[in-house]
């Protein structure tokens, strides 16, 4: 079975502070991992995928197979980063996504 | 990239009735999916809509309750049948092309009274 765990329901940080949104997964094969973001009143959109190893809007995420983690990090949070963040895994269901419960990030001035 | 639209954007329906949600993609895509997001919950996959064949349903979802059509590479429908208040949810359509990216529609907010 595959499972995605995001332990924090809500994360509040000050502007300019580092932020880390945690994601752990369980999957027996080689997963594809993603971070999706949903800004207020907008649709869900892809932020990062582990295979591309890119940085988007200052966010990075590294797949750690030993710890089965895919934490999302940004060194200096901005107010516009406030949103709902979902970690997702693609594995047994082919290309469908298995989502974590999401973490609501609030960046305050 | 693919742009996805859904109709209706929201609806309030009575118990026992059915609602069909339409999903239109602005380009041909290989795979389409339907998800449900219940209040305060994450997204749960309902089924994969296969073009030209029956949809593949996840555990806990059945064709009689959630019939799906996919007549071509740009369109799909999801019907929520014999609705009960427990079906109140946001229903999302998504599509994946040959890249790894999966695009999502804006969702249909369904309230069953």
mmCIF file with all atom_site columns, C-alpha atoms in Angstrom:
data_model
loop_
_atom_site.group_PDB
_atom_site.id
_atom_site.type_symbol
_atom_site.label_atom_id
_atom_site.label_alt_id
_atom_site.label_comp_id
_atom_site.label_asym_id
_atom_site.label_entity_id
_atom_site.label_seq_id
_atom_site.pdbx_PDB_ins_code
_atom_site.Cartn_x
_atom_site.Cartn_y
_atom_site.Cartn_z
_atom_site.occupancy
_atom_site.B_iso_or_equiv
_atom_site.pdbx_formal_charge
_atom_site.auth_seq_id
_atom_site.auth_comp_id
_atom_site.auth_asym_id
_atom_site.auth_atom_id
_atom_site.pdbx_PDB_model_num
ATOM 1   C CA . UNK A 1 1   ? 0.000   0.000  0.000   1.00 0.00 ? 1   UNK A CA 1
ATOM 2   C CA . UNK A 1 2   ? 1.073   3.543  -0.569  1.00 0.00 ? 2   UNK A CA 1
ATOM 3   C CA . UNK A 1 3   ? 0.603   6.335  1.916   1.00 0.00 ? 3   UNK A CA 1
ATOM 4   C CA . UNK A 1 4   ? 1.620   9.981  2.171   1.00 0.00 ? 4   UNK A CA 1
ATOM 5   C CA . UNK A 1 5   ? 1.876   11.643 5.560   1.00 0.00 ? 5   UNK A CA 1
ATOM 6   C CA . UNK A 1 6   ? 2.039   15.349 6.200   1.00 0.00 ? 6   UNK A CA 1
ATOM 7   C CA . UNK A 1 7   ? 2.258   15.652 9.975   1.00 0.00 ? 7   UNK A CA 1
ATOM 8   C CA . UNK A 1 8   ? 1.545   19.366 10.222  1.00 0.00 ? 8   UNK A CA 1
ATOM 9   C CA . UNK A 1 9   ? -1.943  20.605 9.512   1.00 0.00 ? 9   UNK A CA 1
ATOM 10  C CA . UNK A 1 10  ? -0.925  24.229 9.991   1.00 0.00 ? 10  UNK A CA 1
ATOM 11  C CA . UNK A 1 11  ? 2.448   25.904 9.901   1.00 0.00 ? 11  UNK A CA 1
ATOM 12  C CA . UNK A 1 12  ? 2.873   29.561 10.766  1.00 0.00 ? 12  UNK A CA 1
ATOM 13  C CA . UNK A 1 13  ? 6.149   31.415 10.176  1.00 0.00 ? 13  UNK A CA 1
ATOM 14  C CA . UNK A 1 14  ? 7.303   35.003 10.007  1.00 0.00 ? 14  UNK A CA 1
ATOM 15  C CA . UNK A 1 15  ? 8.258   36.611 6.730   1.00 0.00 ? 15  UNK A CA 1
ATOM 16  C CA . UNK A 1 16  ? 11.921  36.036 6.025   1.00 0.00 ? 16  UNK A CA 1
ATOM 17  C CA . UNK A 1 17  ? 12.135  32.939 8.217   1.00 0.00 ? 17  UNK A CA 1
ATOM 18  C CA . UNK A 1 18  ? 13.032  29.529 6.814   1.00 0.00 ? 18  UNK A CA 1
ATOM 19  C CA . UNK A 1 19  ? 10.199  27.130 6.227   1.00 0.00 ? 19  UNK A CA 1
ATOM 20  C CA . UNK A 1 20  ? 10.091  23.359 5.966   1.00 0.00 ? 20  UNK A CA 1
ATOM 21  C CA . UNK A 1 21  ? 6.928   21.420 5.197   1.00 0.00 ? 21  UNK A CA 1
ATOM 22  C CA . UNK A 1 22  ? 7.332   17.781 6.044   1.00 0.00 ? 22  UNK A CA 1
ATOM 23  C CA . UNK A 1 23  ? 6.250   14.871 3.905   1.00 0.00 ? 23  UNK A CA 1
ATOM 24  C CA . UNK A 1 24  ? 6.881   11.187 4.520   1.00 0.00 ? 24  UNK A CA 1
ATOM 25  C CA . UNK A 1 25  ? 5.738   8.367  2.323   1.00 0.00 ? 25  UNK A CA 1
ATOM 26  C CA . UNK A 1 26  ? 5.450   4.623  2.256   1.00 0.00 ? 26  UNK A CA 1
ATOM 27  C CA . UNK A 1 27  ? 5.711   2.778  -1.004  1.00 0.00 ? 27  UNK A CA 1
ATOM 28  C CA . UNK A 1 28  ? 7.430   -0.471 -1.871  1.00 0.00 ? 28  UNK A CA 1
ATOM 29  C CA . UNK A 1 29  ? 8.569   0.495  -5.358  1.00 0.00 ? 29  UNK A CA 1
ATOM 30  C CA . UNK A 1 30  ? 10.148  3.605  -6.845  1.00 0.00 ? 30  UNK A CA 1
ATOM 31  C CA . UNK A 1 31  ? 7.707   6.454  -6.342  1.00 0.00 ? 31  UNK A CA 1
ATOM 32  C CA . UNK A 1 32  ? 7.257   9.677  -8.202  1.00 0.00 ? 32  UNK A CA 1
ATOM 33  C CA . UNK A 1 33  ? 6.822   12.482 -5.681  1.00 0.00 ? 33  UNK A CA 1
ATOM 34  C CA . UNK A 1 34  ? 5.283   15.884 -6.120  1.00 0.00 ? 34  UNK A CA 1
ATOM 35  C CA . UNK A 1 35  ? 4.371   19.004 -4.215  1.00 0.00 ? 35  UNK A CA 1
ATOM 36  C CA . UNK A 1 36  ? 1.153   20.746 -5.196  1.00 0.00 ? 36  UNK A CA 1
ATOM 37  C CA . UNK A 1 37  ? 0.040   24.167 -3.997  1.00 0.00 ? 37  UNK A CA 1
ATOM 38  C CA . UNK A 1 38  ? -3.382  25.730 -3.789  1.00 0.00 ? 38  UNK A CA 1
ATOM 39  C CA . UNK A 1 39  ? -3.527  29.483 -3.275  1.00 0.00 ? 39  UNK A CA 1
ATOM 40  C CA . UNK A 1 40  ? -6.707  31.066 -1.976  1.00 0.00 ? 40  UNK A CA 1
ATOM 41  C CA . UNK A 1 41  ? -9.521  30.820 -4.533  1.00 0.00 ? 41  UNK A CA 1
ATOM 42  C CA . UNK A 1 42  ? -7.260  29.176 -7.107  1.00 0.00 ? 42  UNK A CA 1
ATOM 43  C CA . UNK A 1 43  ? -7.050  25.669 -8.442  1.00 0.00 ? 43  UNK A CA 1
ATOM 44  C CA . UNK A 1 44  ? -4.501  23.104 -7.431  1.00 0.00 ? 44  UNK A CA 1
ATOM 45  C CA . UNK A 1 45  ? -1.233  23.469 -9.325  1.00 0.00 ? 45  UNK A CA 1
ATOM 46  C CA . UNK A 1 46  ? 2.051   21.638 -9.485  1.00 0.00 ? 46  UNK A CA 1
ATOM 47  C CA . UNK A 1 47  ? 4.895   23.254 -7.565  1.00 0.00 ? 47  UNK A CA 1
ATOM 48  C CA . UNK A 1 48  ? 7.678   20.688 -7.707  1.00 0.00 ? 48  UNK A CA 1
ATOM 49  C CA . UNK A 1 49  ? 8.384   17.151 -8.838  1.00 0.00 ? 49  UNK A CA 1
ATOM 50  C CA . UNK A 1 50  ? 11.327  15.170 -7.549  1.00 0.00 ? 50  UNK A CA 1
ATOM 51  C CA . UNK A 1 51  ? 12.546  13.978 -10.932 1.00 0.00 ? 51  UNK A CA 1
ATOM 52  C CA . UNK A 1 52  ? 13.217  17.485 -12.185 1.00 0.00 ? 52  UNK A CA 1
ATOM 53  C CA . UNK A 1 53  ? 15.312  18.593 -9.192  1.00 0.00 ? 53  UNK A CA 1
ATOM 54  C CA . UNK A 1 54  ? 14.364  22.194 -9.853  1.00 0.00 ? 54  UNK A CA 1
ATOM 55  C CA . UNK A 1 55  ? 13.691  25.163 -7.629  1.00 0.00 ? 55  UNK A CA 1
ATOM 56  C CA . UNK A 1 56  ? 10.370  26.917 -8.110  1.00 0.00 ? 56  UNK A CA 1
ATOM 57  C CA . UNK A 1 57  ? 9.573   30.204 -6.354  1.00 0.00 ? 57  UNK A CA 1
ATOM 58  C CA . UNK A 1 58  ? 12.557  29.539 -4.113  1.00 0.00 ? 58  UNK A CA 1
ATOM 59  C CA . UNK A 1 59  ? 11.223  26.165 -2.962  1.00 0.00 ? 59  UNK A CA 1
ATOM 60  C CA . UNK A 1 60  ? 13.240  22.976 -3.178  1.00 0.00 ? 60  UNK A CA 1
ATOM 61  C CA . UNK A 1 61  ? 12.520  19.402 -2.184  1.00 0.00 ? 61  UNK A CA 1
ATOM 62  C CA . UNK A 1 62  ? 14.904  16.477 -2.022  1.00 0.00 ? 62  UNK A CA 1
ATOM 63  C CA . UNK A 1 63  ? 13.834  12.877 -2.104  1.00 0.00 ? 63  UNK A CA 1
ATOM 64  C CA . UNK A 1 64  ? 15.454  10.954 0.742   1.00 0.00 ? 64  UNK A CA 1
ATOM 65  C CA . UNK A 1 65  ? 14.806  7.285  0.091   1.00 0.00 ? 65  UNK A CA 1
ATOM 66  C CA . UNK A 1 66  ? 16.488  6.209  3.326   1.00 0.00 ? 66  UNK A CA 1
ATOM 67  C CA . UNK A 1 67  ? 14.134  8.315  5.410   1.00 0.00 ? 67  UNK A CA 1
ATOM 68  C CA . UNK A 1 68  ? 11.280  7.991  2.884   1.00 0.00 ? 68  UNK A CA 1
ATOM 69  C CA . UNK A 1 69  ? 10.848  11.734 2.991   1.00 0.00 ? 69  UNK A CA 1
ATOM 70  C CA . UNK A 1 70  ? 10.282  14.538 0.513   1.00 0.00 ? 70  UNK A CA 1
ATOM 71  C CA . UNK A 1 71  ? 10.293  17.682 2.627   1.00 0.00 ? 71  UNK A CA 1
ATOM 72  C CA . UNK A 1 72  ? 9.628   21.053 1.012   1.00 0.00 ? 72  UNK A CA 1
ATOM 73  C CA . UNK A 1 73  ? 11.977  23.866 1.987   1.00 0.00 ? 73  UNK A CA 1
ATOM 74  C CA . UNK A 1 74  ? 12.443  27.560 1.407   1.00 0.00 ? 74  UNK A CA 1
ATOM 75  C CA . UNK A 1 75  ? 15.156  29.613 3.094   1.00 0.00 ? 75  UNK A CA 1
ATOM 76  C CA . UNK A 1 76  ? 13.203  32.874 3.303   1.00 0.00 ? 76  UNK A CA 1
ATOM 77  C CA . UNK A 1 77  ? 9.405   32.725 3.389   1.00 0.00 ? 77  UNK A CA 1
ATOM 78  C CA . UNK A 1 78  ? 7.341   35.437 1.723   1.00 0.00 ? 78  UNK A CA 1
ATOM 79  C CA . UNK A 1 79  ? 3.767   36.470 2.498   1.00 0.00 ? 79  UNK A CA 1
ATOM 80  C CA . UNK A 1 80  ? 2.678   35.338 -0.947  1.00 0.00 ? 80  UNK A CA 1
ATOM 81  C CA . UNK A 1 81  ? 3.747   31.802 -0.029  1.00 0.00 ? 81  UNK A CA 1
ATOM 82  C CA . UNK A 1 82  ? 0.717   31.509 2.233   1.00 0.00 ? 82  UNK A CA 1
ATOM 83  C CA . UNK A 1 83  ? -1.302  28.645 0.766   1.00 0.00 ? 83  UNK A CA 1
ATOM 84  C CA . UNK A 1 84  ? -2.273  25.017 1.161   1.00 0.00 ? 84  UNK A CA 1
ATOM 85  C CA . UNK A 1 85  ? 0.505   22.601 0.246   1.00 0.00 ? 85  UNK A CA 1
ATOM 86  C CA . UNK A 1 86  ? -0.074  18.967 -0.667  1.00 0.00 ? 86  UNK A CA 1
ATOM 87  C CA . UNK A 1 87  ? 2.536   16.278 -1.004  1.00 0.00 ? 87  UNK A CA 1
ATOM 88  C CA . UNK A 1 88  ? 1.558   13.588 -3.507  1.00 0.00 ? 88  UNK A CA 1
ATOM 89  C CA . UNK A 1 89  ? 2.862   10.251 -4.684  1.00 0.00 ? 89  UNK A CA 1
ATOM 90  C CA . UNK A 1 90  ? 2.334   8.425  -7.940  1.00 0.00 ? 90  UNK A CA 1
ATOM 91  C CA . UNK A 1 91  ? 2.899   4.706  -7.760  1.00 0.00 ? 91  UNK A CA 1
ATOM 92  C CA . UNK A 1 92  ? 0.566   1.752  -7.721  1.00 0.00 ? 92  UNK A CA 1
ATOM 93  C CA . UNK A 1 93  ? -2.341  3.515  -9.372  1.00 0.00 ? 93  UNK A CA 1
ATOM 94  C CA . UNK A 1 94  ? -0.322  4.143  -12.477 1.00 0.00 ? 94  UNK A CA 1
ATOM 95  C CA . UNK A 1 95  ? -0.220  7.849  -12.989 1.00 0.00 ? 95  UNK A CA 1
ATOM 96  C CA . UNK A 1 96  ? -2.935  8.805  -10.498 1.00 0.00 ? 96  UNK A CA 1
ATOM 97  C CA . UNK A 1 97  ? -1.888  10.696 -7.393  1.00 0.00 ? 97  UNK A CA 1
ATOM 98  C CA . UNK A 1 98  ? -2.133  9.731  -3.748  1.00 0.00 ? 98  UNK A CA 1
ATOM 99  C CA . UNK A 1 99  ? -2.286  12.929 -1.699  1.00 0.00 ? 99  UNK A CA 1
ATOM 100 C CA . UNK A 1 100 ? -1.308  13.735 1.847   1.00 0.00 ? 100 UNK A CA 1
ATOM 101 C CA . UNK A 1 101 ? -3.764  15.644 4.021   1.00 0.00 ? 101 UNK A CA 1
ATOM 102 C CA . UNK A 1 102 ? -2.084  18.938 3.273   1.00 0.00 ? 102 UNK A CA 1
ATOM 103 C CA . UNK A 1 103 ? -0.338  21.621 5.303   1.00 0.00 ? 103 UNK A CA 1
ATOM 104 C CA . UNK A 1 104 ? -1.681  25.134 5.491   1.00 0.00 ? 104 UNK A CA 1
ATOM 105 C CA . UNK A 1 105 ? 1.236   27.567 5.460   1.00 0.00 ? 105 UNK A CA 1
ATOM 106 C CA . UNK A 1 106 ? 0.689   31.033 6.880   1.00 0.00 ? 106 UNK A CA 1
ATOM 107 C CA . UNK A 1 107 ? 3.443   33.595 6.486   1.00 0.00 ? 107 UNK A CA 1
ATOM 108 C CA . UNK A 1 108 ? 2.926   36.635 8.667   1.00 0.00 ? 108 UNK A CA 1
ATOM 109 C CA . UNK A 1 109 ? 4.690   39.999 8.355   1.00 0.00 ? 109 UNK A CA 1
ATOM 110 C CA . UNK B 2 1   ? 0.214   22.727 -20.462 1.00 0.00 ? 1   UNK B CA 1
ATOM 111 C CA . UNK B 2 2   ? -3.465  21.812 -20.362 1.00 0.00 ? 2   UNK B CA 1
ATOM 112 C CA . UNK B 2 3   ? -6.326  24.004 -19.216 1.00 0.00 ? 3   UNK B CA 1
ATOM 113 C CA . UNK B 2 4   ? -9.263  22.209 -17.666 1.00 0.00 ? 4   UNK B CA 1
ATOM 114 C CA . UNK B 2 5   ? -12.773 23.511 -17.183 1.00 0.00 ? 5   UNK B CA 1
ATOM 115 C CA . UNK B 2 6   ? -15.564 21.945 -15.199 1.00 0.00 ? 6   UNK B CA 1
ATOM 116 C CA . UNK B 2 7   ? -19.320 22.429 -15.235 1.00 0.00 ? 7   UNK B CA 1
ATOM 117 C CA . UNK B 2 8   ? -21.120 23.174 -13.037 1.00 0.00 ? 8   UNK B CA 1
ATOM 118 C CA . UNK B 2 9   ? -18.852 25.043 -10.661 1.00 0.00 ? 9   UNK B CA 1
ATOM 119 C CA . UNK B 2 10  ? -21.259 24.356 -7.830  1.00 0.00 ? 10  UNK B CA 1
ATOM 120 C CA . UNK B 2 11  ? -24.694 22.915 -7.234  1.00 0.00 ? 11  UNK B CA 1
ATOM 121 C CA . UNK B 2 12  ? -27.133 22.203 -4.447  1.00 0.00 ? 12  UNK B CA 1
ATOM 122 C CA . UNK B 2 13  ? -29.050 18.987 -4.983  1.00 0.00 ? 13  UNK B CA 1
ATOM 123 C CA . UNK B 2 14  ? -31.721 17.060 -3.193  1.00 0.00 ? 14  UNK B CA 1
ATOM 124 C CA . UNK B 2 15  ? -31.196 13.650 -1.674  1.00 0.00 ? 15  UNK B CA 1
ATOM 125 C CA . UNK B 2 16  ? -31.905 10.834 -4.097  1.00 0.00 ? 16  UNK B CA 1
ATOM 126 C CA . UNK B 2 17  ? -31.203 12.788 -7.272  1.00 0.00 ? 17  UNK B CA 1
ATOM 127 C CA . UNK B 2 18  ? -28.194 12.559 -9.605  1.00 0.00 ? 18  UNK B CA 1
ATOM 128 C CA . UNK B 2 19  ? -25.770 15.153 -10.912 1.00 0.00 ? 19  UNK B CA 1
ATOM 129 C CA . UNK B 2 20  ? -23.474 14.902 -13.914 1.00 0.00 ? 20  UNK B CA 1
ATOM 130 C CA . UNK B 2 21  ? -20.255 16.898 -13.841 1.00 0.00 ? 21  UNK B CA 1
ATOM 131 C CA . UNK B 2 22  ? -18.526 17.717 -17.102 1.00 0.00 ? 22  UNK B CA 1
ATOM 132 C CA . UNK B 2 23  ? -14.782 18.078 -17.580 1.00 0.00 ? 23  UNK B CA 1
ATOM 133 C CA . UNK B 2 24  ? -13.300 19.619 -20.716 1.00 0.00 ? 24  UNK B CA 1
ATOM 134 C CA . UNK B 2 25  ? -9.585  19.800 -21.536 1.00 0.00 ? 25  UNK B CA 1
ATOM 135 C CA . UNK B 2 26  ? -8.263  22.250 -24.110 1.00 0.00 ? 26  UNK B CA 1
ATOM 136 C CA . UNK B 2 27  ? -5.899  19.662 -25.614 1.00 0.00 ? 27  UNK B CA 1
ATOM 137 C CA . UNK B 2 28  ? -5.803  15.921 -26.114 1.00 0.00 ? 28  UNK B CA 1
ATOM 138 C CA . UNK B 2 29  ? -4.568  14.089 -23.054 1.00 0.00 ? 29  UNK B CA 1
ATOM 139 C CA . UNK B 2 30  ? -3.759  10.470 -22.454 1.00 0.00 ? 30  UNK B CA 1
ATOM 140 C CA . UNK B 2 31  ? -5.124  10.133 -18.954 1.00 0.00 ? 31  UNK B CA 1
ATOM 141 C CA . UNK B 2 32  ? -7.974  11.733 -17.023 1.00 0.00 ? 32  UNK B CA 1
ATOM 142 C CA . UNK B 2 33  ? -8.886  11.250 -13.394 1.00 0.00 ? 33  UNK B CA 1
ATOM 143 C CA . UNK B 2 34  ? -11.671 12.113 -10.978 1.00 0.00 ? 34  UNK B CA 1
ATOM 144 C CA . UNK B 2 35  ? -10.966 13.005 -7.356  1.00 0.00 ? 35  UNK B CA 1
ATOM 145 C CA . UNK B 2 36  ? -13.132 13.864 -4.394  1.00 0.00 ? 36  UNK B CA 1
ATOM 146 C CA . UNK B 2 37  ? -12.239 16.283 -1.626  1.00 0.00 ? 37  UNK B CA 1
ATOM 147 C CA . UNK B 2 38  ? -14.579 16.043 1.326   1.00 0.00 ? 38  UNK B CA 1
ATOM 148 C CA . UNK B 2 39  ? -14.790 18.948 3.753   1.00 0.00 ? 39  UNK B CA 1
ATOM 149 C CA . UNK B 2 40  ? -11.538 19.328 5.673   1.00 0.00 ? 40  UNK B CA 1
ATOM 150 C CA . UNK B 2 41  ? -10.026 16.318 3.939   1.00 0.00 ? 41  UNK B CA 1
ATOM 151 C CA . UNK B 2 42  ? -7.435  15.700 1.284   1.00 0.00 ? 42  UNK B CA 1
ATOM 152 C CA . UNK B 2 43  ? -8.062  14.585 -2.270  1.00 0.00 ? 43  UNK B CA 1
ATOM 153 C CA . UNK B 2 44  ? -9.101  10.986 -2.806  1.00 0.00 ? 44  UNK B CA 1
ATOM 154 C CA . UNK B 2 45  ? -8.968  9.302  -6.188  1.00 0.00 ? 45  UNK B CA 1
ATOM 155 C CA . UNK B 2 46  ? -12.344 8.036  -7.364  1.00 0.00 ? 46  UNK B CA 1
ATOM 156 C CA . UNK B 2 47  ? -11.386 6.560  -10.721 1.00 0.00 ? 47  UNK B CA 1
ATOM 157 C CA . UNK B 2 48  ? -9.247  6.763  -13.810 1.00 0.00 ? 48  UNK B CA 1
ATOM 158 C CA . UNK B 2 49  ? -11.304 7.624  -16.876 1.00 0.00 ? 49  UNK B CA 1
ATOM 159 C CA . UNK B 2 50  ? -10.085 5.505  -19.779 1.00 0.00 ? 50  UNK B CA 1
ATOM 160 C CA . UNK B 2 51  ? -10.819 6.632  -23.312 1.00 0.00 ? 51  UNK B CA 1
ATOM 161 C CA . UNK B 2 52  ? -12.839 4.043  -25.154 1.00 0.00 ? 52  UNK B CA 1
ATOM 162 C CA . UNK B 2 53  ? -13.230 1.649  -22.237 1.00 0.00 ? 53  UNK B CA 1
ATOM 163 C CA . UNK B 2 54  ? -14.716 1.445  -18.764 1.00 0.00 ? 54  UNK B CA 1
ATOM 164 C CA . UNK B 2 55  ? -13.276 3.531  -15.998 1.00 0.00 ? 55  UNK B CA 1
ATOM 165 C CA . UNK B 2 56  ? -11.003 1.953  -13.401 1.00 0.00 ? 56  UNK B CA 1
ATOM 166 C CA . UNK B 2 57  ? -12.372 2.543  -9.916  1.00 0.00 ? 57  UNK B CA 1
ATOM 167 C CA . UNK B 2 58  ? -10.500 2.749  -6.631  1.00 0.00 ? 58  UNK B CA 1
ATOM 168 C CA . UNK B 2 59  ? -11.458 0.736  -3.602  1.00 0.00 ? 59  UNK B CA 1
ATOM 169 C CA . UNK B 2 60  ? -14.617 2.105  -2.046  1.00 0.00 ? 60  UNK B CA 1
ATOM 170 C CA . UNK B 2 61  ? -16.002 3.566  -5.270  1.00 0.00 ? 61  UNK B CA 1
ATOM 171 C CA . UNK B 2 62  ? -18.310 1.688  -7.640  1.00 0.00 ? 62  UNK B CA 1
ATOM 172 C CA . UNK B 2 63  ? -19.589 2.273  -11.130 1.00 0.00 ? 63  UNK B CA 1
ATOM 173 C CA . UNK B 2 64  ? -23.254 2.217  -10.128 1.00 0.00 ? 64  UNK B CA 1
ATOM 174 C CA . UNK B 2 65  ? -22.715 5.138  -7.771  1.00 0.00 ? 65  UNK B CA 1
ATOM 175 C CA . UNK B 2 66  ? -20.170 7.092  -9.859  1.00 0.00 ? 66  UNK B CA 1
ATOM 176 C CA . UNK B 2 67  ? -20.622 6.247  -13.547 1.00 0.00 ? 67  UNK B CA 1
ATOM 177 C CA . UNK B 2 68  ? -17.953 7.850  -15.714 1.00 0.00 ? 68  UNK B CA 1
ATOM 178 C CA . UNK B 2 69  ? -17.806 8.460  -19.413 1.00 0.00 ? 69  UNK B CA 1
ATOM 179 C CA . UNK B 2 70  ? -14.840 9.369  -21.589 1.00 0.00 ? 70  UNK B CA 1
ATOM 180 C CA . UNK B 2 71  ? -15.952 9.546  -25.182 1.00 0.00 ? 71  UNK B CA 1
ATOM 181 C CA . UNK B 2 72  ? -12.773 11.195 -26.526 1.00 0.00 ? 72  UNK B CA 1
ATOM 182 C CA . UNK B 2 73  ? -9.340  12.494 -25.539 1.00 0.00 ? 73  UNK B CA 1
ATOM 183 C CA . UNK B 2 74  ? -10.570 15.886 -24.313 1.00 0.00 ? 74  UNK B CA 1
ATOM 184 C CA . UNK B 2 75  ? -13.784 15.218 -22.406 1.00 0.00 ? 75  UNK B CA 1
ATOM 185 C CA . UNK B 2 76  ? -15.124 13.218 -19.480 1.00 0.00 ? 76  UNK B CA 1
ATOM 186 C CA . UNK B 2 77  ? -18.164 13.183 -17.238 1.00 0.00 ? 77  UNK B CA 1
ATOM 187 C CA . UNK B 2 78  ? -18.717 11.962 -13.701 1.00 0.00 ? 78  UNK B CA 1
ATOM 188 C CA . UNK B 2 79  ? -22.215 11.285 -12.428 1.00 0.00 ? 79  UNK B CA 1
ATOM 189 C CA . UNK B 2 80  ? -22.956 11.188 -8.725  1.00 0.00 ? 80  UNK B CA 1
ATOM 190 C CA . UNK B 2 81  ? -26.031 8.961  -8.480  1.00 0.00 ? 81  UNK B CA 1
ATOM 191 C CA . UNK B 2 82  ? -28.731 8.645  -5.853  1.00 0.00 ? 82  UNK B CA 1
ATOM 192 C CA . UNK B 2 83  ? -27.074 11.329 -3.789  1.00 0.00 ? 83  UNK B CA 1
ATOM 193 C CA . UNK B 2 84  ? -27.001 11.511 -0.017  1.00 0.00 ? 84  UNK B CA 1
ATOM 194 C CA . UNK B 2 85  ? -25.623 14.262 2.246   1.00 0.00 ? 85  UNK B CA 1
ATOM 195 C CA . UNK B 2 86  ? -22.411 12.209 2.586   1.00 0.00 ? 86  UNK B CA 1
ATOM 196 C CA . UNK B 2 87  ? -21.728 12.920 -1.084  1.00 0.00 ? 87  UNK B CA 1
ATOM 197 C CA . UNK B 2 88  ? -21.351 16.632 -0.333  1.00 0.00 ? 88  UNK B CA 1
ATOM 198 C CA . UNK B 2 89  ? -17.852 17.336 -1.516  1.00 0.00 ? 89  UNK B CA 1
ATOM 199 C CA . UNK B 2 90  ? -15.671 19.042 -4.064  1.00 0.00 ? 90  UNK B CA 1
ATOM 200 C CA . UNK B 2 91  ? -15.219 16.904 -7.158  1.00 0.00 ? 91  UNK B CA 1
ATOM 201 C CA . UNK B 2 92  ? -12.093 17.531 -9.203  1.00 0.00 ? 92  UNK B CA 1
ATOM 202 C CA . UNK B 2 93  ? -11.175 16.466 -12.662 1.00 0.00 ? 93  UNK B CA 1
ATOM 203 C CA . UNK B 2 94  ? -7.535  16.174 -13.644 1.00 0.00 ? 94  UNK B CA 1
ATOM 204 C CA . UNK B 2 95  ? -5.605  15.295 -16.761 1.00 0.00 ? 95  UNK B CA 1
ATOM 205 C CA . UNK B 2 96  ? -2.129  14.123 -17.471 1.00 0.00 ? 96  UNK B CA 1
ATOM 206 C CA . UNK B 2 97  ? -0.358  14.410 -20.788 1.00 0.00 ? 97  UNK B CA 1
ATOM 207 C CA . UNK B 2 98  ? 2.858   12.667 -21.793 1.00 0.00 ? 98  UNK B CA 1
ATOM 208 C CA . UNK B 2 99  ? 4.886   14.665 -19.315 1.00 0.00 ? 99  UNK B CA 1
ATOM 209 C CA . UNK B 2 100 ? 4.808   14.035 -15.585 1.00 0.00 ? 100 UNK B CA 1
ATOM 210 C CA . UNK B 2 101 ? 2.598   17.016 -14.862 1.00 0.00 ? 101 UNK B CA 1
ATOM 211 C CA . UNK B 2 102 ? -1.003  16.531 -13.844 1.00 0.00 ? 102 UNK B CA 1
ATOM 212 C CA . UNK B 2 103 ? -3.360  19.472 -14.333 1.00 0.00 ? 103 UNK B CA 1
ATOM 213 C CA . UNK B 2 104 ? -6.459  20.079 -12.264 1.00 0.00 ? 104 UNK B CA 1
ATOM 214 C CA . UNK B 2 105 ? -9.805  21.642 -12.951 1.00 0.00 ? 105 UNK B CA 1
ATOM 215 C CA . UNK B 2 106 ? -11.302 24.260 -10.651 1.00 0.00 ? 106 UNK B CA 1
ATOM 216 C CA . UNK B 2 107 ? -13.566 21.721 -8.990  1.00 0.00 ? 107 UNK B CA 1
ATOM 217 C CA . UNK B 2 108 ? -17.318 21.308 -8.606  1.00 0.00 ? 108 UNK B CA 1
ATOM 218 C CA . UNK B 2 109 ? -18.671 22.044 -5.157  1.00 0.00 ? 109 UNK B CA 1
ATOM 219 C CA . UNK B 2 110 ? -21.631 19.782 -4.490  1.00 0.00 ? 110 UNK B CA 1
ATOM 220 C CA . UNK B 2 111 ? -23.999 20.184 -1.562  1.00 0.00 ? 111 UNK B CA 1
ATOM 221 C CA . UNK B 2 112 ? -26.661 17.539 -0.991  1.00 0.00 ? 112 UNK B CA 1
ATOM 222 C CA . UNK B 2 113 ? -29.617 18.479 1.187   1.00 0.00 ? 113 UNK B CA 1
#
